[in-house]
PDB file of C-alpha atoms in Angstrom:
ATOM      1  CA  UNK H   1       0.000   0.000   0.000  1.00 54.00           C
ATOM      2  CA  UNK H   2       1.274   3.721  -0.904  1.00 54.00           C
ATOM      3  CA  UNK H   3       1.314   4.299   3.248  1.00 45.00           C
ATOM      4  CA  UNK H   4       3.512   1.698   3.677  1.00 42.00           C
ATOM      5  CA  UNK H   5       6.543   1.890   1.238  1.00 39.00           C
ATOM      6  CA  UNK H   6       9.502   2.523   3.175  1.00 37.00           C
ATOM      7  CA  UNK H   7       8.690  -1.338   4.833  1.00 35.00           C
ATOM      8  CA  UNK H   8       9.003  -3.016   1.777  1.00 38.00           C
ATOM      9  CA  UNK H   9      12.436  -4.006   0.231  1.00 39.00           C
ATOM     10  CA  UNK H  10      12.148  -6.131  -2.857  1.00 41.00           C
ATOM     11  CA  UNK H  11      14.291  -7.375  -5.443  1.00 40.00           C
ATOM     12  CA  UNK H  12      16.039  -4.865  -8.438  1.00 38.00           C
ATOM     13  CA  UNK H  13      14.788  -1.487  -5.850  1.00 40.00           C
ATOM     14  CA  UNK H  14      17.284   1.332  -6.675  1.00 39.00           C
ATOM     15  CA  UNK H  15      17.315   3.541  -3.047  1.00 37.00           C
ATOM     16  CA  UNK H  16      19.542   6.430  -2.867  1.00 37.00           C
ATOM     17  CA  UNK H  17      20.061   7.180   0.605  1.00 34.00           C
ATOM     18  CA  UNK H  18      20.689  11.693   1.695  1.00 32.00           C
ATOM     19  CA  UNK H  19      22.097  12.376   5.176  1.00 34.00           C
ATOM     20  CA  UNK H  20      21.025  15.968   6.004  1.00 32.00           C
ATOM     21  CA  UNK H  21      22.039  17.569   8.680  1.00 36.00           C
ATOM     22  CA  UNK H  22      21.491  20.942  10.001  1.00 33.00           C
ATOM     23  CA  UNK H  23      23.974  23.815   9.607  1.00 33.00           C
ATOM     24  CA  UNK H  24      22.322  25.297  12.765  1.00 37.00           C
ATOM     25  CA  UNK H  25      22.436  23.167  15.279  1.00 40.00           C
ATOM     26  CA  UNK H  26      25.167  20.332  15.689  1.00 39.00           C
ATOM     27  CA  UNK H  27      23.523  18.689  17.996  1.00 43.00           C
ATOM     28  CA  UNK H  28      20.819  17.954  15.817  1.00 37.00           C
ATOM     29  CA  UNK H  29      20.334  14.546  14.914  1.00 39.00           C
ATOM     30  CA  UNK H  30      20.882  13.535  11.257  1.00 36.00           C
ATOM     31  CA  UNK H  31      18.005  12.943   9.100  1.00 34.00           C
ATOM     32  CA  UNK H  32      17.881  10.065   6.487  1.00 37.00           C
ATOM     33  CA  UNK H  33      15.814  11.102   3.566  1.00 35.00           C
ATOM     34  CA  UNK H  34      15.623   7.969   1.192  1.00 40.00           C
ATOM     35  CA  UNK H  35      14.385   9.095  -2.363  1.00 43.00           C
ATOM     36  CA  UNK H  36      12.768   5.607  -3.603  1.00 60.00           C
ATOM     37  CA  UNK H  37      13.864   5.071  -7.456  1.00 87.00           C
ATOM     38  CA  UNK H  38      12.190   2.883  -9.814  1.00 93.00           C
ATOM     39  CA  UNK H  39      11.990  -0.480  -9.755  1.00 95.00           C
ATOM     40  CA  UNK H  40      11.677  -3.385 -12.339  1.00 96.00           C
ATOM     41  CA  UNK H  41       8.982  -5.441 -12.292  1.00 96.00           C
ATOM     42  CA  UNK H  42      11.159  -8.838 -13.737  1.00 95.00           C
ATOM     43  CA  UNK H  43      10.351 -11.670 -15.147  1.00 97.00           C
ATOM     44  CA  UNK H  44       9.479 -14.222 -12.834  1.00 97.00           C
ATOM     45  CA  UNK H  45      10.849 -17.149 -13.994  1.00 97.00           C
ATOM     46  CA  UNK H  46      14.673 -15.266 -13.745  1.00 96.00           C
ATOM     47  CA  UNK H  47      13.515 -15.124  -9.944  1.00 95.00           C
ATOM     48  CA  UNK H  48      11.881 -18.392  -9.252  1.00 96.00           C
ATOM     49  CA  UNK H  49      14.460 -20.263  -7.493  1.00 94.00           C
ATOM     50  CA  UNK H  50      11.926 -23.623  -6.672  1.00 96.00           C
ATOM     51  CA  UNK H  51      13.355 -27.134  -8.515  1.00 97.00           C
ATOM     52  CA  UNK H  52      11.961 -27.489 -12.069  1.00 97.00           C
ATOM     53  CA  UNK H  53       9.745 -30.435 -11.089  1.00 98.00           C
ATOM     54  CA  UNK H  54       7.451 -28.264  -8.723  1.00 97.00           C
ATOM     55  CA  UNK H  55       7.245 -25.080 -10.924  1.00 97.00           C
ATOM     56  CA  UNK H  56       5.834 -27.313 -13.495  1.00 97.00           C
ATOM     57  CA  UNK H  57       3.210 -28.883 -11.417  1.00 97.00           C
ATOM     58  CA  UNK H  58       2.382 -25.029 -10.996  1.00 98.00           C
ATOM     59  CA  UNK H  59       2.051 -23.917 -14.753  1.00 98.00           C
ATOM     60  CA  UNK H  60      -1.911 -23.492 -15.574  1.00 98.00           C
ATOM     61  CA  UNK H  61      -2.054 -23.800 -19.112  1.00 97.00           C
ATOM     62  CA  UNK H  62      -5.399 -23.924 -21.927  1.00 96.00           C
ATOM     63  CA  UNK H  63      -5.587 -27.801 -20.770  1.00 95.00           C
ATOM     64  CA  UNK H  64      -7.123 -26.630 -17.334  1.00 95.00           C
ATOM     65  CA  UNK H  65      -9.096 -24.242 -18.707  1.00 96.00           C
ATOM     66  CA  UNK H  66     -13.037 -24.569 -18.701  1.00 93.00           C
ATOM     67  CA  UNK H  67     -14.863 -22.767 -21.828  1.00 96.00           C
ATOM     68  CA  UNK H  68     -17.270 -21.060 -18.950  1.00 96.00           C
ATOM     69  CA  UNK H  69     -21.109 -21.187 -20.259  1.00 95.00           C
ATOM     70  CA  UNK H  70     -22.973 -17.905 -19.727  1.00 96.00           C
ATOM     71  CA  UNK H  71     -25.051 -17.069 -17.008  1.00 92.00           C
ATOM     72  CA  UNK H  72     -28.422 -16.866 -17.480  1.00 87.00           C
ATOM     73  CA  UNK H  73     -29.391 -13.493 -16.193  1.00 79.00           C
ATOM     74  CA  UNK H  74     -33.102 -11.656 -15.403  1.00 74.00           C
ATOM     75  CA  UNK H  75     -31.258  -8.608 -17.203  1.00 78.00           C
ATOM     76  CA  UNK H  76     -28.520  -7.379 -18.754  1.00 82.00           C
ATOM     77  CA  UNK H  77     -26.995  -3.911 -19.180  1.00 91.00           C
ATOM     78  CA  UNK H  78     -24.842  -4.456 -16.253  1.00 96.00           C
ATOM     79  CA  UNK H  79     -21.203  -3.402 -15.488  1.00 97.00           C
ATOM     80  CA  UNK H  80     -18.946  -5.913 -13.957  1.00 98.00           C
ATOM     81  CA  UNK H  81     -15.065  -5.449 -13.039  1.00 98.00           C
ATOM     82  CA  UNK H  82     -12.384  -8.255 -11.389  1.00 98.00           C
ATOM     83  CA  UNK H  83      -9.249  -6.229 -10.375  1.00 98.00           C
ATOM     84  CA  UNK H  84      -6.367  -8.046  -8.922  1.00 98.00           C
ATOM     85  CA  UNK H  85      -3.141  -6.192  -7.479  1.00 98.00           C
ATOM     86  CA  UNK H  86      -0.310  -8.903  -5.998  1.00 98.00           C
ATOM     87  CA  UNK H  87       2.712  -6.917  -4.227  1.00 97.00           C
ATOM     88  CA  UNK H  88       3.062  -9.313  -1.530  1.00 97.00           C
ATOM     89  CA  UNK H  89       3.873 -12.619  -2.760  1.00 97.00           C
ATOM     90  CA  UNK H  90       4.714 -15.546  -1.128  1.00 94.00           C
ATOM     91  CA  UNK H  91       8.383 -14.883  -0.383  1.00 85.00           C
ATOM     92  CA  UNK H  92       9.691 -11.787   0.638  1.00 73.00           C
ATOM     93  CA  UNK H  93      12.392 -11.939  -1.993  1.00 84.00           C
ATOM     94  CA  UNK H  94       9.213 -11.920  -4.724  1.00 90.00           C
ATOM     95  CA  UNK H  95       7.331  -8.764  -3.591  1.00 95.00           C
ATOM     96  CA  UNK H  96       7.005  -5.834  -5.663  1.00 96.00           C
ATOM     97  CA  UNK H  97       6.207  -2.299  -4.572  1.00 94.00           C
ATOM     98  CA  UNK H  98       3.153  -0.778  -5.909  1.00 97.00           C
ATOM     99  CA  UNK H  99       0.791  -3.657  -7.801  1.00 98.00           C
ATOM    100  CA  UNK H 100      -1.522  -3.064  -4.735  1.00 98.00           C
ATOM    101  CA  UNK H 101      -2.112   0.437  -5.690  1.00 98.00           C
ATOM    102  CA  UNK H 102      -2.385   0.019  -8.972  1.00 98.00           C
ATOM    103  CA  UNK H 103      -5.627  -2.400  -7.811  1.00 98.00           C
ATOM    104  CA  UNK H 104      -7.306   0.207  -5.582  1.00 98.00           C
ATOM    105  CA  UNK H 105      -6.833   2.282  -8.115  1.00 98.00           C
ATOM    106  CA  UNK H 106      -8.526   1.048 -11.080  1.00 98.00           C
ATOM    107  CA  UNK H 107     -11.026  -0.516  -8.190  1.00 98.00           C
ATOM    108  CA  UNK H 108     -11.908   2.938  -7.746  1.00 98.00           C
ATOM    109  CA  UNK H 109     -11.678   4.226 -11.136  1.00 98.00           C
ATOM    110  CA  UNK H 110     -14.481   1.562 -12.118  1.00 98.00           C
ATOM    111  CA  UNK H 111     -16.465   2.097  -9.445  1.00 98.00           C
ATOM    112  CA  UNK H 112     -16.950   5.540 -10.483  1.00 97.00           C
ATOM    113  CA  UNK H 113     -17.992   4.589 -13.585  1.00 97.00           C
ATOM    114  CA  UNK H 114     -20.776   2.458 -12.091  1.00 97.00           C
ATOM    115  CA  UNK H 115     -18.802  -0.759 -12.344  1.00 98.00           C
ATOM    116  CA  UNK H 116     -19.604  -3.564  -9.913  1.00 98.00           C
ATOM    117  CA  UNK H 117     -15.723  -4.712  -8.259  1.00 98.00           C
ATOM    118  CA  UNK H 118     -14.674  -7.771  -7.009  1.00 98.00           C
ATOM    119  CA  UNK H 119     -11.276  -6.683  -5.938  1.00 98.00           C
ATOM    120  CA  UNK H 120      -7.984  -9.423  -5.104  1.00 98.00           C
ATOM    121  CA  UNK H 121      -5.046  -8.156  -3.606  1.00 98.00           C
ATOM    122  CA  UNK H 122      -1.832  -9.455  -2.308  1.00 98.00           C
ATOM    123  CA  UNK H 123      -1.958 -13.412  -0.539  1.00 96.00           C
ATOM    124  CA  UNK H 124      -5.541 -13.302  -1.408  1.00 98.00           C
ATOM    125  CA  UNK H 125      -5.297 -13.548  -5.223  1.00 98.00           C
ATOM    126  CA  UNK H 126      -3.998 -17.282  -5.242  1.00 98.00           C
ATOM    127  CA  UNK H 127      -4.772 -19.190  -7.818  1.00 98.00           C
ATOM    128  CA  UNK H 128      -8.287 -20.708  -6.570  1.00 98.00           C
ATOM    129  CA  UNK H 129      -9.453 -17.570  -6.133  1.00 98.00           C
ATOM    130  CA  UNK H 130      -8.372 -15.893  -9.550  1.00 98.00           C
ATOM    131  CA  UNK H 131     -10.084 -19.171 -10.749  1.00 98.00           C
ATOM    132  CA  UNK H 132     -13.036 -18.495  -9.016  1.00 98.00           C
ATOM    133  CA  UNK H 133     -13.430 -14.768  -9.798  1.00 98.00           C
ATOM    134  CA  UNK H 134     -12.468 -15.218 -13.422  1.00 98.00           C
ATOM    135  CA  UNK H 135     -14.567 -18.193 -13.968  1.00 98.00           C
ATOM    136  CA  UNK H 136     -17.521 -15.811 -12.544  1.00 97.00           C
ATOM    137  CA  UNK H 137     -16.636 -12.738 -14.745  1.00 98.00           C
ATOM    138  CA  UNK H 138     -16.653 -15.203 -17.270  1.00 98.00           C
ATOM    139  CA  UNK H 139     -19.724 -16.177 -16.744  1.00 97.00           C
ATOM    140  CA  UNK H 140     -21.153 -12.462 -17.162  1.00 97.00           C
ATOM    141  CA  UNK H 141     -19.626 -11.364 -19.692  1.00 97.00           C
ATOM    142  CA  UNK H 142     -23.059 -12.239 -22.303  1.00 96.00           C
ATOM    143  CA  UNK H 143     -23.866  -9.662 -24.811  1.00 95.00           C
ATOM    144  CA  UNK H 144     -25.216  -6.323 -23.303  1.00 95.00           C
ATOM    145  CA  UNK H 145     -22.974  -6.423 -20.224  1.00 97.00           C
ATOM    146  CA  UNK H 146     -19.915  -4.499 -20.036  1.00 98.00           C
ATOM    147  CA  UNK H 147     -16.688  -6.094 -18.456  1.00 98.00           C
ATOM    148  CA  UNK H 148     -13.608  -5.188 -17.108  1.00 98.00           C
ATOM    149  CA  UNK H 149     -10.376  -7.365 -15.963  1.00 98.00           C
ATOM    150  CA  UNK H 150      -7.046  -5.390 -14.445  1.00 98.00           C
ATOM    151  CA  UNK H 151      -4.215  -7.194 -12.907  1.00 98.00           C
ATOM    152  CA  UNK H 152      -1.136  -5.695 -11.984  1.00 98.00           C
ATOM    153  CA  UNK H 153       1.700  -7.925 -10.521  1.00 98.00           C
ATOM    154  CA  UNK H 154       4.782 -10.208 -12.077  1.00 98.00           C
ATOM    155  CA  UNK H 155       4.863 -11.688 -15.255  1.00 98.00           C
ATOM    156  CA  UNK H 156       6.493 -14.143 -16.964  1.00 98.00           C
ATOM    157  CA  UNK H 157       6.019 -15.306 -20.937  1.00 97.00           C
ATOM    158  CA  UNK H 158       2.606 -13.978 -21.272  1.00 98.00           C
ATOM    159  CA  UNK H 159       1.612 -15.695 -17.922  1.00 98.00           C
ATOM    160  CA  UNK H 160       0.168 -13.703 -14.804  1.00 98.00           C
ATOM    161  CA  UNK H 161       1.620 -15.062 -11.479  1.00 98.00           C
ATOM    162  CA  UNK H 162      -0.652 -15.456  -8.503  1.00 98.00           C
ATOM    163  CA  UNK H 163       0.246 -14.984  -5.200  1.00 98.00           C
ATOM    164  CA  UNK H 164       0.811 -18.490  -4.141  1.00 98.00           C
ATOM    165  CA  UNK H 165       3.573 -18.502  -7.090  1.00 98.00           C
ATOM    166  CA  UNK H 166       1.249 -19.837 -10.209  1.00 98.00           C
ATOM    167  CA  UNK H 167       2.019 -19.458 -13.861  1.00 98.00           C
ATOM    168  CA  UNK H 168      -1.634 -18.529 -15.672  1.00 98.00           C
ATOM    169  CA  UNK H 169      -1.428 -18.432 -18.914  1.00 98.00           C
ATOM    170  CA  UNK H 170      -3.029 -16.227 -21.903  1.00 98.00           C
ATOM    171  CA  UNK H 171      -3.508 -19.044 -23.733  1.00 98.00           C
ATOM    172  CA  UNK H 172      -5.566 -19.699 -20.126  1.00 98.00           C
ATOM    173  CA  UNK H 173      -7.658 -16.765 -20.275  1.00 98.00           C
ATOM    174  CA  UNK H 174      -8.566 -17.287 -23.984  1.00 98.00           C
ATOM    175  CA  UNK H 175     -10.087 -20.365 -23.310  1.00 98.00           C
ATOM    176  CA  UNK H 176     -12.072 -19.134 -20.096  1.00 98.00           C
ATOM    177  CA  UNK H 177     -13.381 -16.267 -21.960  1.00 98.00           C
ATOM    178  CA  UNK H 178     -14.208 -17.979 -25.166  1.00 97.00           C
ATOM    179  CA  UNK H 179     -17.696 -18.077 -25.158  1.00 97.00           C
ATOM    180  CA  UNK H 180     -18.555 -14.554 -24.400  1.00 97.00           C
ATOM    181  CA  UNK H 181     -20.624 -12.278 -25.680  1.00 97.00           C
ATOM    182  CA  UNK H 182     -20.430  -9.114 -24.644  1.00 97.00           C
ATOM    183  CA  UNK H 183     -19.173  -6.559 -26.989  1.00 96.00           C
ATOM    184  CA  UNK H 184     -17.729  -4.469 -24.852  1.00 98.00           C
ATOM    185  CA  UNK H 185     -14.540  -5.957 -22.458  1.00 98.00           C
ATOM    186  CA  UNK H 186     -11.641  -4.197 -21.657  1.00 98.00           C
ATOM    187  CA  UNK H 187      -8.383  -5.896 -20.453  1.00 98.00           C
ATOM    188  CA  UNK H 188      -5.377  -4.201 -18.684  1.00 98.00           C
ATOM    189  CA  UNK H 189      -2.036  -5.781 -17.875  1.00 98.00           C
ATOM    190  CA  UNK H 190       0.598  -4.015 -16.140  1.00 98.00           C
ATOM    191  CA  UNK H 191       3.041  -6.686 -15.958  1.00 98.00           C
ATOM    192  CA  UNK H 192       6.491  -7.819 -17.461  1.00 98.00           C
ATOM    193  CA  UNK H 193       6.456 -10.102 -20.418  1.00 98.00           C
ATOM    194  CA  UNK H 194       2.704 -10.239 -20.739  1.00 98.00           C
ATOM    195  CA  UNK H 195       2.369  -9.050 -24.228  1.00 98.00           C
ATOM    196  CA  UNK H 196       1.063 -12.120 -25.319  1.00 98.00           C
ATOM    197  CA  UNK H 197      -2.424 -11.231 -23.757  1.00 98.00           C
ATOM    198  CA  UNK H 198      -2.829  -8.707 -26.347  1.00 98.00           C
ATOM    199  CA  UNK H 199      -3.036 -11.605 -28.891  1.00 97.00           C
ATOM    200  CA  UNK H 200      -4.713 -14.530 -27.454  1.00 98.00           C
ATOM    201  CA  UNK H 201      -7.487 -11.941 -25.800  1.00 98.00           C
ATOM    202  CA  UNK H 202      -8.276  -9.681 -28.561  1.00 98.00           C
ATOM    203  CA  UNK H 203     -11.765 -10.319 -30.232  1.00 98.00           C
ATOM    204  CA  UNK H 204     -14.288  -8.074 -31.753  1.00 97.00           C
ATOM    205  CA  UNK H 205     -15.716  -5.754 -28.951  1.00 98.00           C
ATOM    206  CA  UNK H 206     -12.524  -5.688 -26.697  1.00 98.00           C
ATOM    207  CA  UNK H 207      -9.787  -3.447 -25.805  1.00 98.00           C
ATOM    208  CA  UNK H 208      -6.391  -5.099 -24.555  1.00 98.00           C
ATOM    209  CA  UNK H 209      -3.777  -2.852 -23.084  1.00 98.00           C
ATOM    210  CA  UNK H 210      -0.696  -4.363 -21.680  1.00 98.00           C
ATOM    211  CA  UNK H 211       2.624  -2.941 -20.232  1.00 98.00           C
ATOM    212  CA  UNK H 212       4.948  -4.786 -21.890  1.00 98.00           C
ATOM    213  CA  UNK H 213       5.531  -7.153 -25.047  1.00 97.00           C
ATOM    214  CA  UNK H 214       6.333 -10.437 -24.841  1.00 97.00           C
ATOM    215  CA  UNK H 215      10.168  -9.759 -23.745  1.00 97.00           C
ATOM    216  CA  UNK H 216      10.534  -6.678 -21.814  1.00 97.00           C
ATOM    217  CA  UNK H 217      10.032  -5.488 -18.207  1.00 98.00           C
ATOM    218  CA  UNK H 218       7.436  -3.452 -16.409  1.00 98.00           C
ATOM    219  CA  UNK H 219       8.273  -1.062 -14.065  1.00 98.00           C
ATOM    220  CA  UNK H 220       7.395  -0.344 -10.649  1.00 97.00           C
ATOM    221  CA  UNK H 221       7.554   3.888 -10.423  1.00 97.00           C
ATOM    222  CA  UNK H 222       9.115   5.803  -7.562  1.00 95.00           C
ATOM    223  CA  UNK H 223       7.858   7.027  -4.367  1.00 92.00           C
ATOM    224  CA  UNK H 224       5.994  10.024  -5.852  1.00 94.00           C
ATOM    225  CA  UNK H 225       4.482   7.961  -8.326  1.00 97.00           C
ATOM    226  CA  UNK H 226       3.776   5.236  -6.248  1.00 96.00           C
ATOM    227  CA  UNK H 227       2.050   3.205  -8.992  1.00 98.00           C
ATOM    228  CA  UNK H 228       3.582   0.750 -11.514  1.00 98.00           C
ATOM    229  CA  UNK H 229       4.947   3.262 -14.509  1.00 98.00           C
ATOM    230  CA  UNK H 230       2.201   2.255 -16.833  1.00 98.00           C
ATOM    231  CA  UNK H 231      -0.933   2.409 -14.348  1.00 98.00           C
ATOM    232  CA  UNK H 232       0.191   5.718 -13.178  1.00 98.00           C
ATOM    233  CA  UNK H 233       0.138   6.981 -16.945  1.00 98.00           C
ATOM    234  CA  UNK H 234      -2.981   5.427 -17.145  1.00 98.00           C
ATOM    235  CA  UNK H 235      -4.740   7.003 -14.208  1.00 98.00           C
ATOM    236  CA  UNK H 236      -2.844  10.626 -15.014  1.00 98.00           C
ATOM    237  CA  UNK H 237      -4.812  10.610 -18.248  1.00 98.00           C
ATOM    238  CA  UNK H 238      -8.252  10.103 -16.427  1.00 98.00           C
ATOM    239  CA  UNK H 239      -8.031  12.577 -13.212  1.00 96.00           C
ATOM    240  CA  UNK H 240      -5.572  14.708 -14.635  1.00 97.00           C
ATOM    241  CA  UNK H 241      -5.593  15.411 -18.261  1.00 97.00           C
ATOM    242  CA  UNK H 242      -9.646  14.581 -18.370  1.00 97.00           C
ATOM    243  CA  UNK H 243      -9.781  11.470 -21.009  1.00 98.00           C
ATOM    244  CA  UNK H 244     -13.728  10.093 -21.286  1.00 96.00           C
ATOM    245  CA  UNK H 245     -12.688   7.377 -23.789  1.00 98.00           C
ATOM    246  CA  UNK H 246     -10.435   4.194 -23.114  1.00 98.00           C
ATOM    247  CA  UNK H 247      -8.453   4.697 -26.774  1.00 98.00           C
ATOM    248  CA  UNK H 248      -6.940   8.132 -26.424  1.00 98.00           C
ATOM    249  CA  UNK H 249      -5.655   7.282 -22.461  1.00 98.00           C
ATOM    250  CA  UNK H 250      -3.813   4.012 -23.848  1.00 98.00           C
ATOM    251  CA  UNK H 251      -2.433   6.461 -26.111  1.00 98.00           C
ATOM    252  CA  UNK H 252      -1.192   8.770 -23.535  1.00 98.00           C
ATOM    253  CA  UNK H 253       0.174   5.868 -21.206  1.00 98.00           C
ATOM    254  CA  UNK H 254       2.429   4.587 -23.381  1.00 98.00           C
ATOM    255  CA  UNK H 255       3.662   7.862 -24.694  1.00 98.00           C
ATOM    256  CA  UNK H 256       4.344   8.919 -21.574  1.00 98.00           C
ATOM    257  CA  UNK H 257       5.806   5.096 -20.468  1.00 98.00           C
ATOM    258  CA  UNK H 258       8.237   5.389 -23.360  1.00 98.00           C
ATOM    259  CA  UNK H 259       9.200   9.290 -22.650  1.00 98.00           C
ATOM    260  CA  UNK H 260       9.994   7.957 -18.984  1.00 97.00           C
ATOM    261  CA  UNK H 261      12.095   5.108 -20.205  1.00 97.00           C
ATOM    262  CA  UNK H 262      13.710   7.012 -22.781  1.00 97.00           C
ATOM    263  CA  UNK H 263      15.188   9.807 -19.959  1.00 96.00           C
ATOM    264  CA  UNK H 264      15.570   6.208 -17.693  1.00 95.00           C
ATOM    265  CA  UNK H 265      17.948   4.835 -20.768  1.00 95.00           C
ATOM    266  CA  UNK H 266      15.215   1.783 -20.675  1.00 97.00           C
ATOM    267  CA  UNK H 267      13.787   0.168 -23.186  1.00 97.00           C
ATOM    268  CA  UNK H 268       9.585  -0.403 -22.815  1.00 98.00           C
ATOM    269  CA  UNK H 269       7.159  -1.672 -24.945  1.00 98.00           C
ATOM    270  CA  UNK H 270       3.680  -0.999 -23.879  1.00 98.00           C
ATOM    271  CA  UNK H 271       0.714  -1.009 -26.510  1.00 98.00           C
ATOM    272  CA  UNK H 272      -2.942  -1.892 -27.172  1.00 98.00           C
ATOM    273  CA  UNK H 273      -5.316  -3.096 -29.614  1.00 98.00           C
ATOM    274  CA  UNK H 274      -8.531  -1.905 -30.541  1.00 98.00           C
ATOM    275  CA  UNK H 275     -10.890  -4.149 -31.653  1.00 98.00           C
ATOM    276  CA  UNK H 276     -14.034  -2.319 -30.401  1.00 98.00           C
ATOM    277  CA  UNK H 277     -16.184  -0.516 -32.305  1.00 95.00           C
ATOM    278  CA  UNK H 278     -16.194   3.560 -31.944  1.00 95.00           C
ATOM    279  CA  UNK H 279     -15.096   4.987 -28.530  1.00 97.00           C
ATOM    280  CA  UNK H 280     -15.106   3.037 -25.615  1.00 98.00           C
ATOM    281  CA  UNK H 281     -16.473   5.069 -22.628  1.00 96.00           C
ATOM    282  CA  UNK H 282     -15.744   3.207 -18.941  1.00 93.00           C
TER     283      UNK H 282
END
């Protein structure tokens, strides 16, 4: 959480420690600023240090995928959002620094917007439970509703990692989300390596943004940020620069991703695809 950054130390965090000290007083203590640098968000496999045998056992692929049948609903029109945000894995050495935040914050964004949230976040988005909740957003997604699916957290090969350390793959989601309806979906990935979604998710009626292609990092941003680098582009183009529509704020992310990276001396490659039809409006 944003309130509690200076207790987390993960993996790859660049801290630049300033002793001040008062030209007035001596005697006055010395004060430890610590200006909190960027972070990369890696790719999880470089970091997964369990034998081979047991991260295999832990790789959900299309073959445990269910093609989820439509609910059968009194009405439709409805507005339904599953936002997942995993900074504290299990493992200290796997945490990451702001995925939580980037989870309230879309949680909140959507709720404005009139979506109904189920929100994961940290030890509570195992697998089972992104299972569960995908599985039911799955389920509602029938033509008529509008859905929404954010996760923010590692990546690895176009797999999302749950908190309890499982590979779930695009190929995964594909499956679960095959037979919906709805022409109107939005996906958003802030997440190393997870360009893949953009491929095996985009369908008529949907808008994929990811982070990252299927190669290069995410990044967490620094204290002031206090978002992952793409999120916080993301949600500066809503509140701050006033975007209605979806398109034009993917836009403005990854400018403003790859303007950061550039003055970092990184290389990013966040993008989108656009498969829905006129402007999509949250």
């Amino acid at each position: 959480m944003k309130t509690n950054w200076m207790f987390k130390a993960p993996m790859f965090l660049l801290v630049g420690v300033l002793a001040l000290q008062s030209c007035q007083n001596d005697d006055m203590p010395i004060q430890e600023v610590q200006d909190v640098e960027f972070a990369v968000r890696p790719d999880f496999a470089t970091i997964d240090m369990r034998p081979a045998e047991v991260i295999a056992e832990h790789k959900i692929t299309e073959e445990q995928a269910t093609e989820v049948p439509l609910k059968t609903l009194k009405s439709t029109g409805g507005k339904y959002a599953l936002v997942i945000g995993i900074s504290d894995y299990y493992g200290t050495s796997n945490d990451l620094n702001y995925c939580d935040d980037d989870a309230i914050d879309w949680k909140n964004r959507l709720e404005a917007e009139g979506y109904n949230v189920i929100l994961l976040l940290d030890q509570n988005a195992t697998y089972s439970a992104i299972q569960n909740a995908v599985n039911n957003l799955a389920g509602l997604s029938s033509a008529g509703n509008e859905i929404a699916f954010c996760y923010s957290g590692h990546g690895s090969r176009g797999n999302i990692i749950s908190a309890d350390l499982y590979y779930i793959s695009a190929r995964w989601f594909r499956t679960t989300f095959s037979n919906a309806t709805s022409t109107k979906m939005m996906f958003c990935f802030d997440a190393c390596q997870i360009g893949a979604m953009a491929s095996y998710l985009n369908a008529t009626g949907r808008v994929v943004a990811v982070a990252s292609n299927r190669s290069l990092y995410a990044y967490d941003g620094d204290y002031y940020m206090q978002n992952g680098v793409f999120t916080y582009y993301m949600m500066q183009g809503f509140d701050q620069v006033g975007y209605i529509y979806l398109e034009p704020d993917c836009e403005y992310a990854i400018d403003n991703m790859e303007d950061w990276a550039y003055y970092k001396g990184l290389n990013v490659a966040p993008s989108y695809v656009d498969s829905y039809s006129g402007d999509f409006d949250l």
